[in-house]
mmCIF file of N, CA and C in Angstrom:
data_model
loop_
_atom_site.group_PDB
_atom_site.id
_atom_site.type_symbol
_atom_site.label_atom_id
_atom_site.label_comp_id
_atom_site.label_asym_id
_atom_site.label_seq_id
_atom_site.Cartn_x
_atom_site.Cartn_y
_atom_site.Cartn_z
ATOM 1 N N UNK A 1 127.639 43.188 78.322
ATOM 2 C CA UNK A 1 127.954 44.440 77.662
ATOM 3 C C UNK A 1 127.019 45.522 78.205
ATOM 4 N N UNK A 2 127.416 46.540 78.433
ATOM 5 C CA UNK A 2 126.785 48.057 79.047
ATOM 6 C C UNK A 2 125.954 48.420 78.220
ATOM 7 N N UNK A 3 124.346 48.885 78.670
ATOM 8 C CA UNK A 3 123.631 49.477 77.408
ATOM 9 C C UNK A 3 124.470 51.304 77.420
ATOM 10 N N UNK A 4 124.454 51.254 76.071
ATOM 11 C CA UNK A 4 124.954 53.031 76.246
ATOM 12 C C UNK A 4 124.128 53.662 76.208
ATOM 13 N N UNK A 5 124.035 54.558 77.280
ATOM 14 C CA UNK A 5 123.157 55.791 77.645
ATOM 15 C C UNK A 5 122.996 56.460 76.055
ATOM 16 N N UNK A 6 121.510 57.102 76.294
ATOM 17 C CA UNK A 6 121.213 58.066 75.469
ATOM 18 C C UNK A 6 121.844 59.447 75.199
ATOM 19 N N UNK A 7 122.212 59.966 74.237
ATOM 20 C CA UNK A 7 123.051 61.368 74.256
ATOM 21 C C UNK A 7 122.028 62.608 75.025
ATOM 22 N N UNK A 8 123.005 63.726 75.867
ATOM 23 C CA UNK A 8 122.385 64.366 75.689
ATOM 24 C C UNK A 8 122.061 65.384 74.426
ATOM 25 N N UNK A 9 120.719 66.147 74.698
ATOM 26 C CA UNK A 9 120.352 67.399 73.399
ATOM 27 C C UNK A 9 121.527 68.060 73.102
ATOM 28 N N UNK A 10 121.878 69.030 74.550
ATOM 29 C CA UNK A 10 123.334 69.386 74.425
ATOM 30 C C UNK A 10 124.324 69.307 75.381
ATOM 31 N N UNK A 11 125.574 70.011 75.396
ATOM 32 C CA UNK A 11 126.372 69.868 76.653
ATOM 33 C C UNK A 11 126.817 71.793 76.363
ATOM 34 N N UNK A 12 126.013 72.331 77.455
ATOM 35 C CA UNK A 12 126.558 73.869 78.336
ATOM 36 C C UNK A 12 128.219 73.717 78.338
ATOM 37 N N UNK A 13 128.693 74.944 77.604
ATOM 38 C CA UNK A 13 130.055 74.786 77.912
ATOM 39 C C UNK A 13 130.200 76.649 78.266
ATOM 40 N N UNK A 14 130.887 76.550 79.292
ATOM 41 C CA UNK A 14 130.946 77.874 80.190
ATOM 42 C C UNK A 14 132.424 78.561 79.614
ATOM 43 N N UNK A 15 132.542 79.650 79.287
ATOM 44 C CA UNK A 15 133.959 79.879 79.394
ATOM 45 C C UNK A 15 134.130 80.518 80.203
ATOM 46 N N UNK A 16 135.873 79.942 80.425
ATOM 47 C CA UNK A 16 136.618 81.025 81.685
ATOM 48 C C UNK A 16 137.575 82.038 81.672
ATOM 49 N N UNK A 17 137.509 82.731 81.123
ATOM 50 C CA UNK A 17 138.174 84.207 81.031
ATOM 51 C C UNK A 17 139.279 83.704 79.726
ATOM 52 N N UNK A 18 140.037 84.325 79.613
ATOM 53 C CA UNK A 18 141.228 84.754 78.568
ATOM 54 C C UNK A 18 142.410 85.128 79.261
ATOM 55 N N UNK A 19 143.256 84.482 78.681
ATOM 56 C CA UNK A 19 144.642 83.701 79.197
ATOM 57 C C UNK A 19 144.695 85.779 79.633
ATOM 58 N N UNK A 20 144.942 86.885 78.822
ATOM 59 C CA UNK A 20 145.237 88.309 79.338
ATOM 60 C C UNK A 20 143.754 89.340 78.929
ATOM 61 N N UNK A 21 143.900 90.166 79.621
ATOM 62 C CA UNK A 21 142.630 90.700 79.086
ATOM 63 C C UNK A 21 143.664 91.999 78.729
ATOM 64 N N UNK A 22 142.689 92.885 77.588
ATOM 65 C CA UNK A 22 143.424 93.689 76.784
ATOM 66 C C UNK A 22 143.937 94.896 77.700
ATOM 67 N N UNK A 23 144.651 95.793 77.667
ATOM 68 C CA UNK A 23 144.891 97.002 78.590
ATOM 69 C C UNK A 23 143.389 98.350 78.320
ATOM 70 N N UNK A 24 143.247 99.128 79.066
ATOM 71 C CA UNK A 24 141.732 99.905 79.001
ATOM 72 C C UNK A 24 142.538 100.491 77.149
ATOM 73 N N UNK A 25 141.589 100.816 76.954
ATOM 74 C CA UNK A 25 141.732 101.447 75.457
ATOM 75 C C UNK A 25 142.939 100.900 74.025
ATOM 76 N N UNK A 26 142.989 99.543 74.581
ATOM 77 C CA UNK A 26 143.205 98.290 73.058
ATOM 78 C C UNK A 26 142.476 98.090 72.249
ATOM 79 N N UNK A 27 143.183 97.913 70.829
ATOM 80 C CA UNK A 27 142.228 98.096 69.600
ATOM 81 C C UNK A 27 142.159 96.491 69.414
ATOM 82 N N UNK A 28 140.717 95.831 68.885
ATOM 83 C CA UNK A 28 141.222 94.691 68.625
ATOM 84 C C UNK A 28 142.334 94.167 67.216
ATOM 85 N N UNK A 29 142.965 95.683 66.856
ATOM 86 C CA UNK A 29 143.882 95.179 65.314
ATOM 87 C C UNK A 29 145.396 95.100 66.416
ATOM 88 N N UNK A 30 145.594 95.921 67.505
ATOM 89 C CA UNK A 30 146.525 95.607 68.038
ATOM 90 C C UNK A 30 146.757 95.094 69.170
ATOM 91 N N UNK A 31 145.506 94.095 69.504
ATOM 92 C CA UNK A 31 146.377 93.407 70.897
ATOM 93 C C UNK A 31 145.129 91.936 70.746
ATOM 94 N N UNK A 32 145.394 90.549 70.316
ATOM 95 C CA UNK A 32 144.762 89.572 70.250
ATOM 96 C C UNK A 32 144.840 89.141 71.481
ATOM 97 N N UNK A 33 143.334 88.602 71.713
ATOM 98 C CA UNK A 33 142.999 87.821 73.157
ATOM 99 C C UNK A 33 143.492 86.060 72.601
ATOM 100 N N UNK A 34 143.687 86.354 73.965
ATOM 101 C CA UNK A 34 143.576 84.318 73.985
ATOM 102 C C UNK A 34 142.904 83.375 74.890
ATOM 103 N N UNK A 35 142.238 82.564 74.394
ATOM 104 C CA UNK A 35 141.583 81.693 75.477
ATOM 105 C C UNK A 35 142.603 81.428 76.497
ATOM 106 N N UNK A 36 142.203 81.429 77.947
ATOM 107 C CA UNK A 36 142.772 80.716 79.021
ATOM 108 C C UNK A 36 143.131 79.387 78.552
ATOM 109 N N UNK A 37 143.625 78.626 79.767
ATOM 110 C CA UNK A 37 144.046 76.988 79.503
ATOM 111 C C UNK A 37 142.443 76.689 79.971
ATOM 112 N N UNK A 38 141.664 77.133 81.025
ATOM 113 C CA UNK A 38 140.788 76.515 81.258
ATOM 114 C C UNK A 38 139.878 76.586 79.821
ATOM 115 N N UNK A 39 139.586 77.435 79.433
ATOM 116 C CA UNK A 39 138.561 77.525 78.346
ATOM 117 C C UNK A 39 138.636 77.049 76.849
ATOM 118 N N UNK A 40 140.259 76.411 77.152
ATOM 119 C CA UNK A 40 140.873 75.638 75.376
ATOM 120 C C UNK A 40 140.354 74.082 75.930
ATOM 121 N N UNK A 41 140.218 73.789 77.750
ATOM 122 C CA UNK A 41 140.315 72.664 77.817
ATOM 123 C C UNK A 41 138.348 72.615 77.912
ATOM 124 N N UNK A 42 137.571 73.101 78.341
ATOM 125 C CA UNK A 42 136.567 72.922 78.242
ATOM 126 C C UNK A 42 135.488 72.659 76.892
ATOM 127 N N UNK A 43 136.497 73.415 76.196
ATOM 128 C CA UNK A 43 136.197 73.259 74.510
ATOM 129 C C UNK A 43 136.760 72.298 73.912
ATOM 130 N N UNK A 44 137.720 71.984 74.158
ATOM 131 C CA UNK A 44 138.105 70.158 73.667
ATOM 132 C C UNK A 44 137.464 69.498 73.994
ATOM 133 N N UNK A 45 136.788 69.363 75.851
ATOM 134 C CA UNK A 45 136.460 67.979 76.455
ATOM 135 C C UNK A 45 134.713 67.898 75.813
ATOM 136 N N UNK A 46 133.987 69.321 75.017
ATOM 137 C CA UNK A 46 133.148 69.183 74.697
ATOM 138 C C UNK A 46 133.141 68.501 72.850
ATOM 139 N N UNK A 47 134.053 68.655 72.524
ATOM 140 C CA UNK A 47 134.559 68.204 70.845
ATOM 141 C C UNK A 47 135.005 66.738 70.992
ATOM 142 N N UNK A 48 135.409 66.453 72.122
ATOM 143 C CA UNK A 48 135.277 64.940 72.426
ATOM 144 C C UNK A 48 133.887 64.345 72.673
ATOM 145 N N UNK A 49 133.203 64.916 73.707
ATOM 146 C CA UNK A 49 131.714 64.459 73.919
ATOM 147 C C UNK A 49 130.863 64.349 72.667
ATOM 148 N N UNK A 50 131.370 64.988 71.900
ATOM 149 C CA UNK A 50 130.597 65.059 70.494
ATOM 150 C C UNK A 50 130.828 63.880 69.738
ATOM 151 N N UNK A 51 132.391 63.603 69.780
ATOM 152 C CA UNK A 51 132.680 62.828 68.806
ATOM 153 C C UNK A 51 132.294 61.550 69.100
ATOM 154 N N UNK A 52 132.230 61.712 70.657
ATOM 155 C CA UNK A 52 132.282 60.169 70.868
ATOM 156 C C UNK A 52 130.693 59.828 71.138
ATOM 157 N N UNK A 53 129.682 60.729 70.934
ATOM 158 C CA UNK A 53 128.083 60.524 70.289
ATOM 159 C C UNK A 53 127.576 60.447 71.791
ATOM 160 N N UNK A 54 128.418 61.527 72.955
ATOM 161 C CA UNK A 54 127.517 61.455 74.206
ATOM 162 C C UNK A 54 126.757 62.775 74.160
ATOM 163 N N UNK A 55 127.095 63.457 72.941
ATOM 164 C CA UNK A 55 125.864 65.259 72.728
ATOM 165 C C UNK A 55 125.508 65.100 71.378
ATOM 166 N N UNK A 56 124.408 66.001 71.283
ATOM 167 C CA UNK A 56 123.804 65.689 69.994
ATOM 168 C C UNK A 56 124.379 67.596 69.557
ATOM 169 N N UNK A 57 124.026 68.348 70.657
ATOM 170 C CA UNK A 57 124.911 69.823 69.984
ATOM 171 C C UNK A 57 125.815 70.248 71.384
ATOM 172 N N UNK A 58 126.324 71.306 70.858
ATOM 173 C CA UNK A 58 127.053 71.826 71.612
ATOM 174 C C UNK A 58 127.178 73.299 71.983
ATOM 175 N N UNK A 59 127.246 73.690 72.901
ATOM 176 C CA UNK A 59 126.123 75.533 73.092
ATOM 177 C C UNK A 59 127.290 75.866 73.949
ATOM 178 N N UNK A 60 128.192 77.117 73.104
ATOM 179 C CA UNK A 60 128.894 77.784 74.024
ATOM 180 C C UNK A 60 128.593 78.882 74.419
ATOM 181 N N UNK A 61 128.948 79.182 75.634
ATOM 182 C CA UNK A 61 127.950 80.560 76.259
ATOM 183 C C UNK A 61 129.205 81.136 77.123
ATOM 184 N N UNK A 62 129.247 82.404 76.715
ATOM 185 C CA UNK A 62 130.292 83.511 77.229
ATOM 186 C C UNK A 62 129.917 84.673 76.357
ATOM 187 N N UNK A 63 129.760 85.849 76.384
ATOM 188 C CA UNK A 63 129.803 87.031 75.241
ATOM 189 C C UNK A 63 131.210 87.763 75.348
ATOM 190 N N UNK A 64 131.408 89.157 75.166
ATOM 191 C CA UNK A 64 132.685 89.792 74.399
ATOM 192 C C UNK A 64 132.864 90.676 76.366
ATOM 193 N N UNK A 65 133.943 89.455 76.850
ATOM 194 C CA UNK A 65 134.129 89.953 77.772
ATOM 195 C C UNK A 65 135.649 90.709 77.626
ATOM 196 N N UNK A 66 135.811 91.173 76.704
ATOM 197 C CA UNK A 66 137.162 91.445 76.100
ATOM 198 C C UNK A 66 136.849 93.112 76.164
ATOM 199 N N UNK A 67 135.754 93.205 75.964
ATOM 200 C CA UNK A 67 135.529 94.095 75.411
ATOM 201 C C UNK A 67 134.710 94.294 73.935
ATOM 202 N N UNK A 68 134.330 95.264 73.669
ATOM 203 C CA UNK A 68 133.783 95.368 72.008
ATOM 204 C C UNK A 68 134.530 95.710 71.488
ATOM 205 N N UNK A 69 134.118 94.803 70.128
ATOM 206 C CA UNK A 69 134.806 94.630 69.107
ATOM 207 C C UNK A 69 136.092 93.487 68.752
ATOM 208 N N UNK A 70 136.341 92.743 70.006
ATOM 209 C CA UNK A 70 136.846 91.468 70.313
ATOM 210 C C UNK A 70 135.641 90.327 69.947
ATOM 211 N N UNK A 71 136.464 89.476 69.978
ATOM 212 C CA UNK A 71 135.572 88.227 69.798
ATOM 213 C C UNK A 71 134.772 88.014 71.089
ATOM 214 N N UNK A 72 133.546 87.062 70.845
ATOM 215 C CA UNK A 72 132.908 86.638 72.684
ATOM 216 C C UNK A 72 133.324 85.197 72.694
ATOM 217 N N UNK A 73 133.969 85.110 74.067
ATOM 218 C CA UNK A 73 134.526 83.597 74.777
ATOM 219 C C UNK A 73 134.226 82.501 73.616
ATOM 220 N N UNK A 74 132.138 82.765 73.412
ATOM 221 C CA UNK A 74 131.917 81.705 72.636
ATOM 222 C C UNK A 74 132.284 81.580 71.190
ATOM 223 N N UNK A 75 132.299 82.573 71.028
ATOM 224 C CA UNK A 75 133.296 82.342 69.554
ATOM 225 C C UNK A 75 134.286 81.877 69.244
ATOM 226 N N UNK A 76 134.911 81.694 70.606
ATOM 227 C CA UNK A 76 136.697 81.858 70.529
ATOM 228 C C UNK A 76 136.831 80.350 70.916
ATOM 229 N N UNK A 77 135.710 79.816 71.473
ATOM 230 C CA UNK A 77 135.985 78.907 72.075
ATOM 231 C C UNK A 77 135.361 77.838 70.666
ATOM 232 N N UNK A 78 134.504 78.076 70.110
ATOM 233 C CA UNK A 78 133.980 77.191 68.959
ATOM 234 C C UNK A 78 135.249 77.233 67.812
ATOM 235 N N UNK A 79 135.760 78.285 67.600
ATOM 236 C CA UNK A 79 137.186 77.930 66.916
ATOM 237 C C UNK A 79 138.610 77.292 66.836
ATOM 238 N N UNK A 80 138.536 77.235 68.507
ATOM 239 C CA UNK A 80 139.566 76.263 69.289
ATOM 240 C C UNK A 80 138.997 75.035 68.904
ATOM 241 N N UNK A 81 137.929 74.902 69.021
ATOM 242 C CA UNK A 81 137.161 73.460 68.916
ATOM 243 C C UNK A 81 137.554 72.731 67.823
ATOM 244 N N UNK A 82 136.825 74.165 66.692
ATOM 245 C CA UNK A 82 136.986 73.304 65.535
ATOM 246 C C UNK A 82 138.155 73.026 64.592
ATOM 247 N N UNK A 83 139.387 73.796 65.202
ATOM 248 C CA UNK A 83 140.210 73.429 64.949
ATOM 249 C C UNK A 83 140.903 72.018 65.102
ATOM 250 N N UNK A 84 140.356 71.673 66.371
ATOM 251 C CA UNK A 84 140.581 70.351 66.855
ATOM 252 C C UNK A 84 139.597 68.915 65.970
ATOM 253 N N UNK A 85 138.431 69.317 65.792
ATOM 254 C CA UNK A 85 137.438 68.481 65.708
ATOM 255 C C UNK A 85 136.803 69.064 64.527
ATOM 256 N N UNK A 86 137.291 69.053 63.228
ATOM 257 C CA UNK A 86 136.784 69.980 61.838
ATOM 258 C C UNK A 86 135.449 69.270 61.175
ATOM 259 N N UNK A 87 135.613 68.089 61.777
ATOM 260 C CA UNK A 87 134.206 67.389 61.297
ATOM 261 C C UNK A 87 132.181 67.615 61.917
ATOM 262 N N UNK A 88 133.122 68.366 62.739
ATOM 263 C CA UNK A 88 131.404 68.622 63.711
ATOM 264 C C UNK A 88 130.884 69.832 62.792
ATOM 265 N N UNK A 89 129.776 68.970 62.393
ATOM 266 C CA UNK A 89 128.927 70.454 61.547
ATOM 267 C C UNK A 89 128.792 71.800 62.050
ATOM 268 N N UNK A 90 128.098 72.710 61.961
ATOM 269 C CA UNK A 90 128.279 74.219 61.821
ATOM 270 C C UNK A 90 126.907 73.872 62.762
ATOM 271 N N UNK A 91 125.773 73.167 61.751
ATOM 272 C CA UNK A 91 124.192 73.111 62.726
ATOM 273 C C UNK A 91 124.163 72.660 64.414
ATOM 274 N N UNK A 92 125.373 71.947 64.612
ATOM 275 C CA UNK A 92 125.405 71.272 65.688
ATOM 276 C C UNK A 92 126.401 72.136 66.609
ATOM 277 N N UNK A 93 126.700 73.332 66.802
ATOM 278 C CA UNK A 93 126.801 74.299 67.460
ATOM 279 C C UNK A 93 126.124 75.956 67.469
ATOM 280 N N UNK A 94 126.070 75.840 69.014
ATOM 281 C CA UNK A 94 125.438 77.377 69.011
ATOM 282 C C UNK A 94 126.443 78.220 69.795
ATOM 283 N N UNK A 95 125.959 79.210 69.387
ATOM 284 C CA UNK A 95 126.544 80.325 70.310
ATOM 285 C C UNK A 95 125.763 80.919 70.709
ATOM 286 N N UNK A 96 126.082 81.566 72.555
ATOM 287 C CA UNK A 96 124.977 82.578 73.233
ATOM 288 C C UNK A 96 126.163 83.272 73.347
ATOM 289 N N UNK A 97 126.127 84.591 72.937
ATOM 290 C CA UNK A 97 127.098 85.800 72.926
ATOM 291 C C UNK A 97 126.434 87.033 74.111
ATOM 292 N N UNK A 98 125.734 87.243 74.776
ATOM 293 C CA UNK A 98 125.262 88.200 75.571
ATOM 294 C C UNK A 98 125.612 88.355 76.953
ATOM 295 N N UNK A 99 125.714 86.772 77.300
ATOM 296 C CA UNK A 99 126.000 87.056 79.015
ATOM 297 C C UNK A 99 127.956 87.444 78.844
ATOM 298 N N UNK A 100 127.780 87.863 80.531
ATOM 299 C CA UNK A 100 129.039 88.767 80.950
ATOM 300 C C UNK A 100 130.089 87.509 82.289
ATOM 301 N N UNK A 101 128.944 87.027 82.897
ATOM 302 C CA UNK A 101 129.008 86.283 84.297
ATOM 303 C C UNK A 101 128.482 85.132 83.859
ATOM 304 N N UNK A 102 128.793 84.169 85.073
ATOM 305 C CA UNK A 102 127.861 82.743 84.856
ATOM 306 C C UNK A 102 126.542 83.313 85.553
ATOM 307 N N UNK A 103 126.015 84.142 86.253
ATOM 308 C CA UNK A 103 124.517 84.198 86.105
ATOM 309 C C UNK A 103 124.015 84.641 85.329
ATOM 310 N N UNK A 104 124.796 85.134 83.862
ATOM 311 C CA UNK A 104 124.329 85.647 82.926
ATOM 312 C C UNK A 104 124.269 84.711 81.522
ATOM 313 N N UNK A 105 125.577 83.815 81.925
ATOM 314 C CA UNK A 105 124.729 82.704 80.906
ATOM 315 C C UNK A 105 123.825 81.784 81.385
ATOM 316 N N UNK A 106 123.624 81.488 83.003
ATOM 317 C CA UNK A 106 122.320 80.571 83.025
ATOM 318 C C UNK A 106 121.175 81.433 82.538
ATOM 319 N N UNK A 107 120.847 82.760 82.551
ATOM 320 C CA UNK A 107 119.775 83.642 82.211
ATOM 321 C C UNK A 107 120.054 83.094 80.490
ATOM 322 N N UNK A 108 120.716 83.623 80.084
ATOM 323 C CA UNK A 108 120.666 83.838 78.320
ATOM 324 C C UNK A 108 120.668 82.522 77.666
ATOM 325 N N UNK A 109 121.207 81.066 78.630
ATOM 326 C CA UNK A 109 121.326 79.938 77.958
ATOM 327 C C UNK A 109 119.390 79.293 78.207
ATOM 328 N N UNK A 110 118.940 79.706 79.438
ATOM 329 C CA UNK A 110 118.098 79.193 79.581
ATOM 330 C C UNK A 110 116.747 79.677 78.432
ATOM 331 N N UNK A 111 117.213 80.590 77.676
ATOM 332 C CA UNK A 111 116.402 81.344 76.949
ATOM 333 C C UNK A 111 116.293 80.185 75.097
ATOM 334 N N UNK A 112 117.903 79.914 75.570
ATOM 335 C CA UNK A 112 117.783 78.963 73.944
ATOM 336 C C UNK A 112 117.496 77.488 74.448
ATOM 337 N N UNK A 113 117.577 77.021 75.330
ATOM 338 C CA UNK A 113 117.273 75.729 75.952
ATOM 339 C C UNK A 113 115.819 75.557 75.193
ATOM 340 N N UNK A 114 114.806 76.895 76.065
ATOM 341 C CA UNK A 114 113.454 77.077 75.923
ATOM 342 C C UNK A 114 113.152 76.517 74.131
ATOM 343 N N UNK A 115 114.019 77.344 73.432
ATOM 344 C CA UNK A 115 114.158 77.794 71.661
ATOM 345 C C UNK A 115 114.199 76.391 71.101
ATOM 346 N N UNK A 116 115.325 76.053 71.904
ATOM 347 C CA UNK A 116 115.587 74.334 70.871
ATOM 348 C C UNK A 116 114.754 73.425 71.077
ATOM 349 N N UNK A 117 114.040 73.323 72.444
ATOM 350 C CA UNK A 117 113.367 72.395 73.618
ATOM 351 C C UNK A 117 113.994 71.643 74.278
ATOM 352 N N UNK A 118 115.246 71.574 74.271
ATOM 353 C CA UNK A 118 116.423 70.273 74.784
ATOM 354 C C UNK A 118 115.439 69.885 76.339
ATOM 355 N N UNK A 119 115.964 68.551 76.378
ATOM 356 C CA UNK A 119 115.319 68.213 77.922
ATOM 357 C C UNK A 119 116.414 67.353 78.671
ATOM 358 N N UNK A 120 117.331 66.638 77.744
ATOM 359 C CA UNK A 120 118.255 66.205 78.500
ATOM 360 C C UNK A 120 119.550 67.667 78.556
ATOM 361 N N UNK A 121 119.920 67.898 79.482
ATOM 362 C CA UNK A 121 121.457 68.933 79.455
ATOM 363 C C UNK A 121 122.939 68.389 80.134
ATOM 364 N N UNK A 122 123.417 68.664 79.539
ATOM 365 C CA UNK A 122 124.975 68.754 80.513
ATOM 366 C C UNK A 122 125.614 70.072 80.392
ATOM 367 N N UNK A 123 126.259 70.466 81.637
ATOM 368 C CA UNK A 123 127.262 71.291 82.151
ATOM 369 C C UNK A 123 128.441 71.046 81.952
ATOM 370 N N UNK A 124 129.179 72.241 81.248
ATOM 371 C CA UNK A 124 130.656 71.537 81.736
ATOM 372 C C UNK A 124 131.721 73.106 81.637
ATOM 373 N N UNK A 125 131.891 73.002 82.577
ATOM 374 C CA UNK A 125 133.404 74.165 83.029
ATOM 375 C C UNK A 125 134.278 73.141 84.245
ATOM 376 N N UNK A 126 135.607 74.374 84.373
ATOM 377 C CA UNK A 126 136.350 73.807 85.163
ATOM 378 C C UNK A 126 135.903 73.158 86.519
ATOM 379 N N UNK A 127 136.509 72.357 87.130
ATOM 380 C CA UNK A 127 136.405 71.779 88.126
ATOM 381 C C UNK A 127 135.695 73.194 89.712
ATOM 382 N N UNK A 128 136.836 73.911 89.531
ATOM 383 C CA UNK A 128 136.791 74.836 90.485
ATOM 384 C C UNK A 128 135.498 75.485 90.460
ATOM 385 N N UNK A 129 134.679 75.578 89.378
ATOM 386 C CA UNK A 129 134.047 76.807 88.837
ATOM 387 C C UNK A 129 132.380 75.713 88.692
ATOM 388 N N UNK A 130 132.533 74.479 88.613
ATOM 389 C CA UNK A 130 131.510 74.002 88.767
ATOM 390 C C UNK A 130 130.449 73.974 89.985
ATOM 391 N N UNK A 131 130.796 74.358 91.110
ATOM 392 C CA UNK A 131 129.473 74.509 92.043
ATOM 393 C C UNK A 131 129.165 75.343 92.075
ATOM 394 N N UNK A 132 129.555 76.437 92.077
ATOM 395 C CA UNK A 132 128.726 77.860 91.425
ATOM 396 C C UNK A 132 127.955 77.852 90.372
ATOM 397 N N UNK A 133 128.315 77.198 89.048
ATOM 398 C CA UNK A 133 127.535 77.500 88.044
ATOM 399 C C UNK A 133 126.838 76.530 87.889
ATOM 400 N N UNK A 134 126.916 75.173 88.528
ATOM 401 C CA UNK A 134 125.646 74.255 89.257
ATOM 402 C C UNK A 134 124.357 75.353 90.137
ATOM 403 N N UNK A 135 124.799 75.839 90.789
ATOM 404 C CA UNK A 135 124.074 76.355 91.541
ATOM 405 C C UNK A 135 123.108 77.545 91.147
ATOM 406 N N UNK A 136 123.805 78.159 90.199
ATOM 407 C CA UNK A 136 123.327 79.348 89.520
ATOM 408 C C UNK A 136 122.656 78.880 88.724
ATOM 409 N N UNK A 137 123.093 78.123 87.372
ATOM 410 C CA UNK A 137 121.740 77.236 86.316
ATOM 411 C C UNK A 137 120.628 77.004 86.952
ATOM 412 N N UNK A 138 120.762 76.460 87.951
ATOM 413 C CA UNK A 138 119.731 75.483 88.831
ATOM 414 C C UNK A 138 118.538 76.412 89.206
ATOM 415 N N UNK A 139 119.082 77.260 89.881
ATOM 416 C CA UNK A 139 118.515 78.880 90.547
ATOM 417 C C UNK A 139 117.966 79.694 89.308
ATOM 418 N N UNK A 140 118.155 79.303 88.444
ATOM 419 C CA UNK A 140 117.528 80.616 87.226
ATOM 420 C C UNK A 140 116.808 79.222 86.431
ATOM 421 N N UNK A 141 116.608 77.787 86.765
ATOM 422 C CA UNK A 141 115.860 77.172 85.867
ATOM 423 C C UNK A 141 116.603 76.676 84.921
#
């Protein structure tokens, strides 16, 4: 029988844009964003990692690339989640709402990493989008 690895602290979940972005001067009462497919699926595969006891939290990092007064990625994306997965406590997710880019959430994530102390991490965005934001985390620490 396999010993099972230790969980990580958390698992980085990146979002990737929104299925439309609003037209210049949309109110958020009349035009709702929607997560992309990539960013409904990155937020499931992290509500699975949870469930199945390979993260101990879960840290979504995107801010209000919609614009203000829209929701930020990470918000949008912790509600997809928990729609899916209603049992994962409230304590066992964060949100980093500030960055714009993925060099802006390795900057702003690396700031709560510091906060929580996590030492084990995981990454997780789309396939396509992972050696860049390998590369960028890595590069900012």
């Amino acid at each position: 029988m396999a010993k099972r690895r230790s969980p990580y602290d958390a698992v980085i979940v990146l979002g990737k844009n929104w299925e439309e972005y609003p037209p210049t001067g949309a109110k958020p009462d009349n035009f709702n964003v929607k997560l992309s497919t990539e960013s409904k699926l990155s937020a499931l595969a992290a509500g699975e990692m949870y469930r199945e006891g390979l993260v101990k939290k879960i840290l979504f990092s995107t801010g209000k690339t919609a614009g203000p007064g829209f929701p930020s990625e990470a918000a949008a994306m912790k509600r997809f989640m928990k729609d899916k997965f209603p049992r994962i406590p409230e304590k066992n997710i964060i949100l980093e709402e500030k960055s714009f880019d993925t060099a802006g959430n390795a900057i702003e994530v690396k700031k709560l990493v510091q906060r929580y102390k996590f030492k084990k991490l995981a990454l997780l965005t789309v396939q396509s989008h992972m050696p860049r934001a390998d590369a960028l985390f890595k590069e900012f620490g």
